[in-house]
XYZ file of N, CA and C in Angstrom:
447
model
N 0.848 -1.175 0.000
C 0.000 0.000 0.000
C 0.899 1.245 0.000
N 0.538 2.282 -0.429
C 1.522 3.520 -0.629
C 1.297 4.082 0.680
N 3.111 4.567 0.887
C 3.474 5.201 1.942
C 2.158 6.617 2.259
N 2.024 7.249 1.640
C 1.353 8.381 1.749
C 0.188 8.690 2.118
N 0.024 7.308 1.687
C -2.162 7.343 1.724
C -1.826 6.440 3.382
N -1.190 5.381 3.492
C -1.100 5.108 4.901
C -0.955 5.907 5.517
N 0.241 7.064 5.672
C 0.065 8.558 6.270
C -1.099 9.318 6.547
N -1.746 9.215 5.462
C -2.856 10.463 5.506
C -4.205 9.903 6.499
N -4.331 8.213 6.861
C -5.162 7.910 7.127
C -5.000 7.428 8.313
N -3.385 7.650 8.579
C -3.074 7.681 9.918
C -2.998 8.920 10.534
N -3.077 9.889 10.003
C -3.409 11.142 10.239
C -4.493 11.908 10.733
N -5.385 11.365 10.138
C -6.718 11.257 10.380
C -7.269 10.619 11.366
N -6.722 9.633 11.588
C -7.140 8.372 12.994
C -6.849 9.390 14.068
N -5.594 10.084 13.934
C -4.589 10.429 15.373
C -5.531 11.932 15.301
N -5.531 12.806 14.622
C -6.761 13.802 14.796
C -8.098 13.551 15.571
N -8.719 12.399 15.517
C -9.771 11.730 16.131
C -9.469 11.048 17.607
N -8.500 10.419 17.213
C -8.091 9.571 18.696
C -7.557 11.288 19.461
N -6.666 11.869 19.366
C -6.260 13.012 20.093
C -7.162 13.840 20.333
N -7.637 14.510 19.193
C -8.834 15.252 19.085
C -10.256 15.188 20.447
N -10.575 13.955 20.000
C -11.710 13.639 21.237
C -11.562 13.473 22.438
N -10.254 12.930 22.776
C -9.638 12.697 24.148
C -9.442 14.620 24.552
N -8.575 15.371 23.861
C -8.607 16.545 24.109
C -10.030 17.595 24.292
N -10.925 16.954 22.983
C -12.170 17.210 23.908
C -13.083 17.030 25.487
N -12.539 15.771 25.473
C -13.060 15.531 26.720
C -12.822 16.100 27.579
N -11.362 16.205 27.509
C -10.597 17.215 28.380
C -10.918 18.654 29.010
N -11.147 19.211 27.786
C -11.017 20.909 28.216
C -12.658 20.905 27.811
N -13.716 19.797 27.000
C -14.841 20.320 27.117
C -15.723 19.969 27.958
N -15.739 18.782 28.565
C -16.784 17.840 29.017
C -16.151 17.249 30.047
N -14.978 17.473 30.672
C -14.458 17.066 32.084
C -14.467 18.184 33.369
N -14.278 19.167 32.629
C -14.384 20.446 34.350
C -16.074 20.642 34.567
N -17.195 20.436 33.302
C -18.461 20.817 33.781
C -18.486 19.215 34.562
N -18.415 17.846 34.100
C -18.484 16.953 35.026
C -18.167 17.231 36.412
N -16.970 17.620 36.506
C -15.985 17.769 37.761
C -16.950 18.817 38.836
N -17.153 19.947 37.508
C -17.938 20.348 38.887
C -19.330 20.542 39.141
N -20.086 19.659 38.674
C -21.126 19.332 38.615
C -21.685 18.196 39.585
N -20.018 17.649 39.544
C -20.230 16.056 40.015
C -20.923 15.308 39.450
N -21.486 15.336 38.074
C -21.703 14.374 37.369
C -21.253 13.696 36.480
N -20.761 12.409 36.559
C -20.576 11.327 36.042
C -21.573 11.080 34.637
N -22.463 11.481 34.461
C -23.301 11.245 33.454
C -22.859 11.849 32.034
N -22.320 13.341 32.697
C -21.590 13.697 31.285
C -20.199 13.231 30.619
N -19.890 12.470 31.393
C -18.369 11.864 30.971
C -18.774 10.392 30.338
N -19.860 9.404 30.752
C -20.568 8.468 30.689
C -21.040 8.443 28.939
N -22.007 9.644 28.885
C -23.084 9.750 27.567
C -21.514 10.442 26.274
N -20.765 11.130 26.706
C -19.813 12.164 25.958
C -19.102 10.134 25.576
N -18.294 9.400 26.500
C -17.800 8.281 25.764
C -18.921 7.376 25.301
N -20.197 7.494 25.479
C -20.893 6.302 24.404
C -20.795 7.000 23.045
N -20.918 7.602 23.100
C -20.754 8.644 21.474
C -19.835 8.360 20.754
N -18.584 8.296 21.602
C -17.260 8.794 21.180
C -16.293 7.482 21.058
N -17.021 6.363 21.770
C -16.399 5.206 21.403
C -16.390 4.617 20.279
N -17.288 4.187 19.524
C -17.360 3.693 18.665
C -16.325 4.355 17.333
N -16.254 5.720 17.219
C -15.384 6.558 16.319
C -14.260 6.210 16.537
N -13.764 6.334 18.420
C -12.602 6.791 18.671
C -11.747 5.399 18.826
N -12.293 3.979 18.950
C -12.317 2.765 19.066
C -11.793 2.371 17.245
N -12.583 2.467 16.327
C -12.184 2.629 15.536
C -10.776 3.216 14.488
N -10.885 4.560 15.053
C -9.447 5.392 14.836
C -8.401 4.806 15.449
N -8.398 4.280 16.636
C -7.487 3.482 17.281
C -6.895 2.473 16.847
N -7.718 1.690 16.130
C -7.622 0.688 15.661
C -6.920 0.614 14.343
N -7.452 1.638 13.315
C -6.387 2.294 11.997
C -5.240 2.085 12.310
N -4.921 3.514 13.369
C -4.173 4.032 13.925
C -2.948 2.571 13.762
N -3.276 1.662 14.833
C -2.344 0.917 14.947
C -1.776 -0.039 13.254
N -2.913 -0.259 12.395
C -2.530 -1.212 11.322
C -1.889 -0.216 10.665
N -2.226 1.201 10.540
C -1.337 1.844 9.815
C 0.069 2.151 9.831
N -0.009 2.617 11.526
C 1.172 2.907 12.400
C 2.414 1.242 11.935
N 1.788 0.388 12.094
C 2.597 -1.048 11.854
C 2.992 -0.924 10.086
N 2.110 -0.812 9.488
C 2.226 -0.989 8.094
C 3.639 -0.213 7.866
N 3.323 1.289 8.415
C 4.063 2.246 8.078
C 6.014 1.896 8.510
N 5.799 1.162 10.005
C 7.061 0.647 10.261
C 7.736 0.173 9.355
N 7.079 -1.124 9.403
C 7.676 -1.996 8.284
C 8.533 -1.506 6.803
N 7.383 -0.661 6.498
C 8.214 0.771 4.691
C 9.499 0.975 5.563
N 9.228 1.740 6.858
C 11.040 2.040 7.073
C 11.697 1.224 7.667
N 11.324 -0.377 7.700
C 12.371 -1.312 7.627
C 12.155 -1.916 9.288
N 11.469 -1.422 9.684
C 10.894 -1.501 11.248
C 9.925 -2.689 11.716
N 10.697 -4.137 10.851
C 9.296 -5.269 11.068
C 9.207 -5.764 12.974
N 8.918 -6.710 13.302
C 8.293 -7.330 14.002
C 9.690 -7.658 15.152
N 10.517 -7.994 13.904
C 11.618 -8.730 15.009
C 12.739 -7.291 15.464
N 12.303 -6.106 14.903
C 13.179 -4.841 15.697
C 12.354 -4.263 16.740
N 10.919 -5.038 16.872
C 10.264 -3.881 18.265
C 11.305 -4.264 19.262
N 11.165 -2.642 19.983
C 11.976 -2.915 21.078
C 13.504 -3.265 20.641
N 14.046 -3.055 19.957
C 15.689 -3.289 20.091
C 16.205 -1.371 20.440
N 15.496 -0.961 20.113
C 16.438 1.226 19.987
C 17.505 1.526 19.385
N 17.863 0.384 18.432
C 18.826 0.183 17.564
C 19.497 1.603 16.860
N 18.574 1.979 16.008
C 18.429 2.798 15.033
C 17.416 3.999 15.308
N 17.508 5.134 15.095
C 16.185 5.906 15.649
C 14.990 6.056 15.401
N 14.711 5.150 13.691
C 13.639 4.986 13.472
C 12.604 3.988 14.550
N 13.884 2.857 14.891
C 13.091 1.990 15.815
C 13.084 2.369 17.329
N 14.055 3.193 17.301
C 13.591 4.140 18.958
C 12.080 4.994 19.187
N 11.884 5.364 17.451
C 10.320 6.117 17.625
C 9.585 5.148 17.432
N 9.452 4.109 16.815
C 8.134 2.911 16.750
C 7.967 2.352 18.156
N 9.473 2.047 18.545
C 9.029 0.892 19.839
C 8.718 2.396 21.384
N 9.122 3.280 20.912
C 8.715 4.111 22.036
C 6.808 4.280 21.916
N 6.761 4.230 20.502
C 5.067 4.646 20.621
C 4.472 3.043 20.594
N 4.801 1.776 20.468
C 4.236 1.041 20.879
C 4.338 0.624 21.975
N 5.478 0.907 22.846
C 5.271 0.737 24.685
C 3.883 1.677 25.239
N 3.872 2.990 24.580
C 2.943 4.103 24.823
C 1.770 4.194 24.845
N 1.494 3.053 23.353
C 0.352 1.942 22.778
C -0.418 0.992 24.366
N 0.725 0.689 24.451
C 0.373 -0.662 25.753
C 0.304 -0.111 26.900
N 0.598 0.894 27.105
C 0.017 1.422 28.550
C -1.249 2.578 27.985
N -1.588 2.764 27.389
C -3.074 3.391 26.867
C -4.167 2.042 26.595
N -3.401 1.110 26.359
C -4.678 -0.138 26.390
C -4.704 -1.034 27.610
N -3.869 -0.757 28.813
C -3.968 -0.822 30.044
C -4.897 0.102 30.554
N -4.348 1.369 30.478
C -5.147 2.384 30.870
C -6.613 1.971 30.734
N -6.962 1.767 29.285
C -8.603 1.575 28.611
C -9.353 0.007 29.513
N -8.097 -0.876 29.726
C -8.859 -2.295 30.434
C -9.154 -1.585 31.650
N -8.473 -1.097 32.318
C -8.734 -0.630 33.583
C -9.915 -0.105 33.944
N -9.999 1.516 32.972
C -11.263 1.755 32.776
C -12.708 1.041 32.453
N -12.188 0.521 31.746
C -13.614 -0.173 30.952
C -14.336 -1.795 32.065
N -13.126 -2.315 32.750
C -13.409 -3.311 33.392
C -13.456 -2.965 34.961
N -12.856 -2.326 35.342
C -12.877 -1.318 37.023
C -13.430 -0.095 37.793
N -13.059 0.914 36.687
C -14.092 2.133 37.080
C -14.657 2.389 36.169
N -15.251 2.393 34.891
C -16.490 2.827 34.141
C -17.621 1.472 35.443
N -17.855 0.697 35.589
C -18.681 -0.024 36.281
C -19.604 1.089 37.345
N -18.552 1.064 38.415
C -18.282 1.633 39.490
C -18.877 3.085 39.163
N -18.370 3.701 38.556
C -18.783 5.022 37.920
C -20.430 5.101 37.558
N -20.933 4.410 36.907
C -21.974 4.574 36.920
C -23.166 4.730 37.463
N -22.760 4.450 38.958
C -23.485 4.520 40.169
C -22.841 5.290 41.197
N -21.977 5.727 41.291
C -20.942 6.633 41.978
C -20.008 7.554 41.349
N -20.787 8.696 41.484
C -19.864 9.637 41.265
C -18.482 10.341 42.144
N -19.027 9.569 43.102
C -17.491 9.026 43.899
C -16.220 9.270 43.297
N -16.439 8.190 41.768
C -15.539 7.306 41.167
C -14.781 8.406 39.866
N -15.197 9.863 40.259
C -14.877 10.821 39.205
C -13.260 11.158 39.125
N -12.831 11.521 40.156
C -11.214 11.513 40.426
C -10.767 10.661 40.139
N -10.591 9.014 40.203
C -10.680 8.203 39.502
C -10.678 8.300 38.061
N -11.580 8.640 37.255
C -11.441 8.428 35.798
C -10.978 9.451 35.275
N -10.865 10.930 36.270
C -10.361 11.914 35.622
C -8.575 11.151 35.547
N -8.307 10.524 36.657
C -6.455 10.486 36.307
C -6.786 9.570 35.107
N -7.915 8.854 34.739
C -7.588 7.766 33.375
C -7.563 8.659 32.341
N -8.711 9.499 32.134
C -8.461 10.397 31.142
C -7.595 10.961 31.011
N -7.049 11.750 31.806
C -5.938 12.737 31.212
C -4.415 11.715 31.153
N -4.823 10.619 31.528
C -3.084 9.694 31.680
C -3.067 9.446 29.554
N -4.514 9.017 29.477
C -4.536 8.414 27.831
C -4.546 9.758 27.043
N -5.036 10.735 27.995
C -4.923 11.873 27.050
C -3.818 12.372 26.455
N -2.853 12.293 27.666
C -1.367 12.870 27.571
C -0.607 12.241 26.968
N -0.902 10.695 26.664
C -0.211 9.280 26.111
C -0.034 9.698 24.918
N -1.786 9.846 24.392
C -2.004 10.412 23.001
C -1.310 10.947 22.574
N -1.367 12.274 23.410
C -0.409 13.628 22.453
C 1.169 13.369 22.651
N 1.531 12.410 23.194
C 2.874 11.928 23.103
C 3.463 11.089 22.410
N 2.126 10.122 21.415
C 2.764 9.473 20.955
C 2.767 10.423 19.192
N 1.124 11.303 19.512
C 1.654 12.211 18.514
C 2.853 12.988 18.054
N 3.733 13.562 18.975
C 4.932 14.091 19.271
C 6.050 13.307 18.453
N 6.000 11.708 19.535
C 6.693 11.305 19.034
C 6.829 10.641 17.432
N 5.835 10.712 17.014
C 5.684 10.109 15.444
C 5.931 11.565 14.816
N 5.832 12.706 14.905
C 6.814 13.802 14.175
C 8.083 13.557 13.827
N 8.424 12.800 14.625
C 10.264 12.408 14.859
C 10.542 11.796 13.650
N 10.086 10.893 13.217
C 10.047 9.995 12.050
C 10.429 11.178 10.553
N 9.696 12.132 10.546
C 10.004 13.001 9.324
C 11.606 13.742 9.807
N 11.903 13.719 10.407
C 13.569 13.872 10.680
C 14.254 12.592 10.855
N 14.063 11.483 10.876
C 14.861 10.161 10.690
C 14.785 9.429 12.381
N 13.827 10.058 13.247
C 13.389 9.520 14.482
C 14.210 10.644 15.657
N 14.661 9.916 16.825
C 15.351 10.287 17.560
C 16.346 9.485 18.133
């Protein structure tokens, strides 16, 4: 598949995956917070899953596809060899603690949350941990158009 169009549609994923998480953030987490309702953080991710679940999901076949063009297969994750593979295996460690993050959520406190708004401090550190993940692994995939880090 051509380098470019994998780009552009990984581009697009990471606009969505970042994008909405940053929404949540600065739009739909301080009226929760101080509202104390849980409901708007609740109804804002049924919406937003299915898109942002999706983009995620690109995200990664593209993100892999794209390795591989710069020579980055399966058996260099994780070596930091070269700096191209210092930026892949840094954003797929980054990968795996954002889909920790998401089991956590999805199997521990989204539950809990739904009946306790208790459980808001709680999902605020999940949000902003995947939020910040996000825009880091965005960061770090800039690196790549200079030859990594």
């Amino acid at each position: 598949m051509n380098h470019h169009f994998l780009l552009i549609i990984h581009l697009l994923c990471a606009a969505i995956w970042v994008g909405g998480h940053l929404l949540l953030v600065f739009g739909h987490l301080p009226q929760a917070l101080k509202e104390k309702n849980q409901n708007i953080i609740l109804d804002y991710e049924k919406k937003y899953e299915p898109v942002g679940m999706t983009a995620l999901v690109l995200l990664v076949v593209t993100g892999i596809l794209m390795a591989y063009k710069y020579g980055v297969s399966i058996e260099y994750w994780f070596h930091f060899a070269t700096p191209i593979e210092k930026v892949v295996s840094t954003k797929l460690l980054l990968l795996l603690l954002t889909v920790l993050f998401a089991l956590s959520a999805q199997f521990r406190v989204l539950p809990k949350l739904k009946t306790n708004p208790d459980k808001l401090p709680e999902m605020t550190f999940h949000i902003l941990s995947v939020t910040l993940i996000g825009v880091l692994i965005l960061i770090f995939g800039s690196f790549i158009r200079f030859g990594g880090f």
